[in-house]
Tab-separated table of C-alpha atoms and ligand atoms in Angstrom:
chain	number	residue	atom	x	y	z
A	88	MET	CA	0.000	0.000	0.000
A	89	PHE	CA	2.773	2.396	1.033
A	90	LEU	CA	4.717	1.568	-2.137
A	91	LYS	CA	1.664	2.113	-4.246
A	92	LYS	CA	1.060	5.511	-2.662
A	93	THR	CA	4.701	6.496	-3.098
A	94	PHE	CA	4.579	5.413	-6.709
A	95	MET	CA	1.420	7.418	-7.327
A	96	LEU	CA	2.940	10.453	-5.646
A	97	LEU	CA	6.072	10.190	-7.784
A	98	LEU	CA	3.940	9.821	-10.887
A	99	CYS	CA	1.990	12.957	-9.972
A	100	MET	CA	5.188	14.879	-9.361
A	101	LEU	CA	6.581	13.810	-12.700
A	102	MET	CA	3.422	15.037	-14.365
A	103	ILE	CA	3.320	18.321	-12.466
A	104	VAL	CA	6.970	19.364	-12.600
A	105	PRO	CA	7.333	19.731	-16.384
A	106	ALA	CA	4.017	21.606	-16.572
A	107	ALA	CA	5.052	24.050	-13.887
A	108	ALA	CA	8.452	24.569	-15.465
A	109	LYS	CA	7.019	25.304	-18.912
A	110	SER	CA	4.905	28.143	-20.284
A	111	LYS	CA	4.537	30.457	-17.361
A	112	THR	CA	3.379	33.129	-19.813
A	113	LYS	CA	0.354	35.127	-18.674
A	114	VAL	CA	-2.288	36.526	-21.001
A	115	ILE	CA	-3.105	40.233	-21.336
A	116	ALA	CA	-6.196	41.334	-23.259
A	117	HIS	CA	-5.188	44.112	-25.674
A	118	ARG	CA	-7.568	47.089	-25.247
A	119	GLY	CA	-9.623	44.828	-22.990
A	120	TYR	CA	-11.568	41.853	-24.317
A	121	TRP	CA	-13.428	43.457	-27.186
A	122	LYS	CA	-13.819	40.771	-29.850
A	123	CYS	CA	-16.998	39.516	-28.251
A	124	GLU	CA	-20.702	40.355	-28.045
A	125	GLY	CA	-21.536	43.824	-26.717
A	126	SER	CA	-17.936	44.896	-26.288
A	127	ALA	CA	-15.734	47.534	-27.926
A	128	GLN	CA	-12.052	48.447	-27.694
A	129	ASN	CA	-11.212	50.303	-24.488
A	130	SER	CA	-14.801	50.192	-23.243
A	131	LEU	CA	-15.853	49.498	-19.660
A	132	LYS	CA	-17.462	46.336	-21.028
A	133	ALA	CA	-14.090	45.226	-22.454
A	134	LEU	CA	-12.521	45.553	-19.005
A	135	GLU	CA	-15.422	43.641	-17.456
A	136	ARG	CA	-15.185	40.854	-20.049
A	137	ALA	CA	-11.410	40.582	-19.546
A	138	ALA	CA	-12.004	40.075	-15.827
A	139	GLU	CA	-14.692	37.471	-16.584
A	140	ILE	CA	-12.362	35.301	-18.653
A	141	LYS	CA	-9.721	35.602	-15.912
A	142	VAL	CA	-6.826	36.951	-17.918
A	143	TYR	CA	-3.837	38.258	-15.976
A	144	GLY	CA	-4.352	41.802	-17.205
A	145	SER	CA	-6.414	44.136	-19.330
A	146	GLU	CA	-4.627	46.772	-21.400
A	147	PHE	CA	-6.037	50.249	-22.142
A	148	ASP	CA	-4.844	53.571	-23.576
A	149	VAL	CA	-5.034	57.006	-21.980
A	150	HIS	CA	-4.932	60.510	-23.487
A	151	MET	CA	-5.347	63.892	-21.819
A	152	THR	CA	-7.725	66.467	-23.281
A	153	ALA	CA	-6.633	70.100	-23.759
A	154	ASP	CA	-8.336	70.995	-20.464
A	155	GLY	CA	-6.633	68.205	-18.527
A	156	VAL	CA	-9.223	65.399	-18.423
A	157	LEU	CA	-7.806	61.884	-18.741
A	158	VAL	CA	-9.827	59.699	-21.100
A	159	VAL	CA	-9.554	56.095	-22.280
A	160	ASN	CA	-9.267	55.663	-26.052
A	161	HIS	CA	-6.770	54.153	-28.445
A	162	ASP	CA	-6.804	56.534	-31.409
A	163	ASN	CA	-5.766	60.163	-31.191
A	164	ASP	CA	-9.258	61.146	-32.281
A	165	ILE	CA	-12.804	60.024	-31.705
A	166	ASN	CA	-15.095	60.586	-34.672
A	167	GLY	CA	-12.497	62.979	-36.121
A	168	VAL	CA	-12.173	65.135	-32.980
A	169	VAL	CA	-8.545	65.034	-31.779
A	170	ILE	CA	-8.676	64.322	-28.052
A	171	GLN	CA	-5.484	66.094	-26.992
A	172	LYS	CA	-6.374	69.283	-28.899
A	173	ASN	CA	-9.927	69.640	-27.629
A	174	ASN	CA	-11.652	70.173	-24.326
A	175	TYR	CA	-13.447	67.278	-22.723
A	176	SER	CA	-16.814	68.920	-23.489
A	177	ALA	CA	-16.156	68.353	-27.221
A	178	ILE	CA	-15.902	64.571	-26.822
A	179	LYS	CA	-17.811	63.714	-23.663
A	180	ASP	CA	-20.929	62.498	-25.480
A	181	MET	CA	-19.081	60.545	-28.170
A	182	LYS	CA	-20.093	56.909	-28.427
A	183	LEU	CA	-17.992	53.782	-28.824
A	184	SER	CA	-19.097	51.080	-31.278
A	185	ASN	CA	-20.987	49.217	-28.517
A	186	GLY	CA	-23.022	52.306	-27.611
A	187	GLU	CA	-21.067	53.213	-24.466
A	188	THR	CA	-19.920	56.786	-24.031
A	189	ILE	CA	-16.135	57.289	-24.208
A	190	PRO	CA	-14.917	56.533	-20.669
A	191	THR	CA	-12.859	58.897	-18.562
A	192	LEU	CA	-9.953	57.350	-16.677
A	193	GLU	CA	-11.878	57.982	-13.481
A	194	GLN	CA	-14.858	55.941	-14.712
A	195	TYR	CA	-12.478	53.222	-15.857
A	196	LEU	CA	-10.751	52.962	-12.482
A	197	GLN	CA	-14.115	53.009	-10.705
A	198	LYS	CA	-15.140	50.063	-12.852
A	199	ALA	CA	-11.914	48.257	-11.912
A	200	LYS	CA	-12.823	48.628	-8.216
A	201	GLU	CA	-16.196	46.893	-8.618
A	202	LYS	CA	-16.969	43.486	-7.210
A	203	GLY	CA	-15.681	40.637	-9.373
A	204	MET	CA	-13.118	42.885	-11.046
A	205	LYS	CA	-10.412	42.863	-8.424
A	206	LYS	CA	-8.091	40.212	-9.798
A	207	VAL	CA	-7.471	41.679	-13.223
A	208	LYS	CA	-4.304	43.779	-13.493
A	209	LEU	CA	-4.530	47.161	-15.171
A	210	ILE	CA	-2.043	47.423	-18.015
A	211	PHE	CA	-2.093	51.177	-18.284
A	212	GLU	CA	-0.738	52.678	-21.527
A	213	ILE	CA	-0.014	56.393	-21.449
A	214	LYS	CA	-0.057	57.798	-24.975
A	215	ASN	CA	2.508	60.244	-26.339
A	216	HIS	CA	1.523	63.887	-26.061
A	217	ALA	CA	2.764	67.053	-27.826
A	218	SER	CA	5.959	67.604	-25.832
A	219	PRO	CA	8.170	65.919	-23.236
A	220	GLU	CA	6.812	68.399	-20.642
A	221	ILE	CA	3.231	67.378	-21.322
A	222	ASP	CA	4.276	63.708	-21.350
A	223	ARG	CA	5.676	64.123	-17.838
A	224	GLU	CA	2.620	66.043	-16.647
A	225	VAL	CA	0.280	63.346	-17.978
A	226	ALA	CA	2.405	60.643	-16.324
A	227	ARG	CA	2.108	62.381	-12.940
A	228	LYS	CA	-1.634	62.945	-13.313
A	229	CYS	CA	-2.236	59.310	-14.253
A	230	MET	CA	-0.183	58.091	-11.323
A	231	ASP	CA	-1.975	60.438	-8.903
A	232	MET	CA	-5.328	59.077	-9.984
A	233	VAL	CA	-4.160	55.464	-9.613
A	234	LYS	CA	-3.033	56.333	-6.072
A	235	GLU	CA	-6.319	58.067	-5.317
A	236	TYR	CA	-8.121	54.834	-6.204
A	237	LYS	CA	-5.531	52.769	-4.296
A	238	LEU	CA	-4.796	50.722	-7.378
A	239	GLN	CA	-0.999	50.958	-7.307
A	240	LYS	CA	-0.499	47.233	-6.741
A	241	ARG	CA	-2.788	46.291	-9.611
A	242	THR	CA	-1.328	48.727	-12.118
A	243	GLU	CA	1.535	48.204	-14.571
A	244	TYR	CA	2.427	51.132	-16.821
A	245	ILE	CA	3.466	50.964	-20.458
A	246	SER	CA	4.347	53.745	-22.894
A	247	PHE	CA	6.065	54.499	-26.198
A	248	SER	CA	7.292	57.708	-24.580
A	249	ILE	CA	10.513	57.184	-22.665
A	250	GLU	CA	9.797	60.551	-20.976
A	251	VAL	CA	6.582	59.095	-19.572
A	252	CYS	CA	8.395	55.939	-18.440
A	253	LYS	CA	11.223	57.835	-16.739
A	254	GLU	CA	8.830	60.221	-14.996
A	255	LEU	CA	6.779	57.327	-13.606
A	256	VAL	CA	9.926	55.720	-12.178
A	257	ARG	CA	11.033	59.107	-10.794
A	258	GLN	CA	7.690	59.555	-9.033
A	259	ASP	CA	7.569	56.031	-7.648
A	260	SER	CA	10.594	53.778	-7.847
A	261	LYS	CA	8.367	50.793	-7.015
A	262	ALA	CA	6.025	51.373	-9.972
A	263	LYS	CA	6.142	48.685	-12.636
A	264	VAL	CA	7.012	50.451	-15.892
A	265	TYR	CA	7.644	48.890	-19.294
A	266	PRO	CA	8.725	50.900	-22.357
A	267	LEU	CA	7.016	49.882	-25.613
A	268	ASP	CA	9.366	51.433	-28.149
A	269	GLY	CA	11.743	48.487	-28.649
A	270	LYS	CA	14.822	50.725	-28.442
A	271	TRP	CA	16.469	49.627	-25.214
A	272	THR	CA	18.569	46.628	-24.280
A	273	PRO	CA	17.890	44.722	-21.050
A	274	GLU	CA	20.918	46.395	-19.396
A	275	GLN	CA	19.717	49.880	-20.351
A	276	LEU	CA	16.222	49.187	-19.026
A	277	LYS	CA	17.641	47.904	-15.765
A	278	GLU	CA	19.755	51.023	-15.403
A	279	MET	CA	16.673	53.209	-15.937
A	280	GLY	CA	14.789	51.365	-13.197
A	281	MET	CA	12.260	49.760	-15.535
A	282	ALA	CA	10.410	46.552	-14.643
A	283	GLY	CA	11.191	45.106	-18.051
A	284	MET	CA	10.342	45.427	-21.737
A	285	ASP	CA	7.001	45.383	-23.545
A	286	TYR	CA	8.130	45.007	-27.130
A	287	ASN	CA	6.651	44.153	-30.486
A	288	TYR	CA	6.863	40.495	-31.546
A	289	GLY	CA	9.247	41.365	-34.407
A	290	VAL	CA	11.722	43.049	-32.044
A	291	ILE	CA	11.928	39.981	-29.799
A	292	ALA	CA	12.130	37.673	-32.844
A	293	LYS	CA	15.301	39.563	-33.822
A	294	ASN	CA	16.642	39.503	-30.237
A	295	PRO	CA	15.290	36.319	-28.629
A	296	THR	CA	18.111	36.231	-26.055
A	297	TRP	CA	16.638	39.382	-24.480
A	298	VAL	CA	13.991	37.268	-22.726
A	299	GLN	CA	16.563	35.336	-20.709
A	300	GLU	CA	18.731	38.447	-20.278
A	301	CYS	CA	15.772	40.291	-18.765
A	302	HIS	CA	15.051	37.355	-16.462
A	303	ASP	CA	18.698	37.235	-15.374
A	304	LEU	CA	18.436	40.920	-14.452
A	305	GLY	CA	15.230	40.317	-12.484
A	306	MET	CA	12.995	41.943	-15.127
A	307	LYS	CA	9.991	40.736	-17.133
A	308	VAL	CA	9.070	40.575	-20.797
A	309	ASN	CA	5.728	41.332	-22.404
A	310	ILE	CA	5.232	40.838	-26.156
A	311	TRP	CA	2.578	42.559	-28.342
A	312	THR	CA	0.293	42.165	-30.259
A	313	VAL	CA	0.290	38.459	-30.851
A	314	ASP	CA	-2.809	37.106	-32.598
A	315	LYS	CA	-1.408	34.268	-34.761
A	316	PRO	CA	-1.375	30.810	-33.118
A	317	GLU	CA	2.150	29.989	-34.346
A	318	GLN	CA	3.443	33.263	-32.884
A	319	MET	CA	1.604	32.613	-29.608
A	320	LYS	CA	3.384	29.247	-29.370
A	321	GLN	CA	6.691	30.952	-30.096
A	322	VAL	CA	6.087	33.445	-27.273
A	323	TYR	CA	5.406	30.518	-24.909
A	324	ASP	CA	8.587	28.802	-26.135
A	325	TRP	CA	10.616	31.937	-25.466
A	326	ASN	CA	9.218	31.784	-21.957
A	327	ALA	CA	8.074	35.416	-22.081
A	328	ASP	CA	6.243	36.535	-18.961
A	329	PHE	CA	3.280	38.101	-20.762
A	330	ILE	CA	1.567	37.923	-24.129
A	331	THR	CA	-0.623	40.836	-25.220
A	332	THR	CA	-3.311	39.755	-27.663
A	333	ASP	CA	-6.648	40.663	-29.227
A	334	LEU	CA	-7.594	36.970	-28.896
A	335	PRO	CA	-7.186	36.246	-25.179
A	336	GLU	CA	-9.395	33.145	-25.089
A	337	GLN	CA	-7.451	31.525	-27.939
A	338	ALA	CA	-4.178	32.440	-26.213
A	339	GLN	CA	-5.431	30.853	-22.976
A	340	ALA	CA	-6.499	27.671	-24.806
A	341	LEU	CA	-3.132	27.362	-26.566
A	342	LEU	CA	-1.369	27.945	-23.299
A	343	LYS	CA	-3.216	25.011	-21.727
A	344	GLU	CA	-2.083	22.829	-24.641
A	345	ALA	CA	1.503	24.014	-24.219
A	346	LYS	CA	1.510	22.978	-20.558
B	530	MG	MG1	-2.227	50.270	-26.240
């Protein structure tokens, strides 16, 4: 009996160990989970749906209007009205494709605080603005609002603007910040106090050793925007920490297969 139990235990361990060692990649829904009924990119619904399918994180994009209101939207404009050049009043009634009104950052963070939403990480992209000064101002305002909502531990910042990234680290050395621009080596990112890199698939394909180099330096790697199954598998093979995708359910299913 004892031998049988020991044998079973060993068998279980053999089955568990390789699975745990492989494919630790976590899935991030790009602009929330929007390729589903009733959703739209960067909508409150997309954040809610991302939480429902239990992804690690939900990504979203933030711009500041000319009068200093932070709003969630990917493109520079909504229905042709450029967000950064107009006051909030010019866009506040604009609708997303699912009928929701364009969300402010405040509404978005309120949504993230609701019941059932508390496990999903907020992958907070701060868009480039007209000057490095404005970039830094927007970075501080975004961070202040995250603090106001006590969401620091759930928030990871990403940006194409290195000014934004540096300002975030300057304001809070514990903040998790990942540049998106693909320009920096693991050593340079470490020196700047970044949490890692969030680079395009093509950049990592050219520099696959960066994944391990980041890990060796105690940093993480996120790869965007990966929607093709063969590229998803490659990301899992590289052992990247995060995959950012428009197809989070497919990425989750493939991840289960890879385990
Ligand atoms: Mg984005």
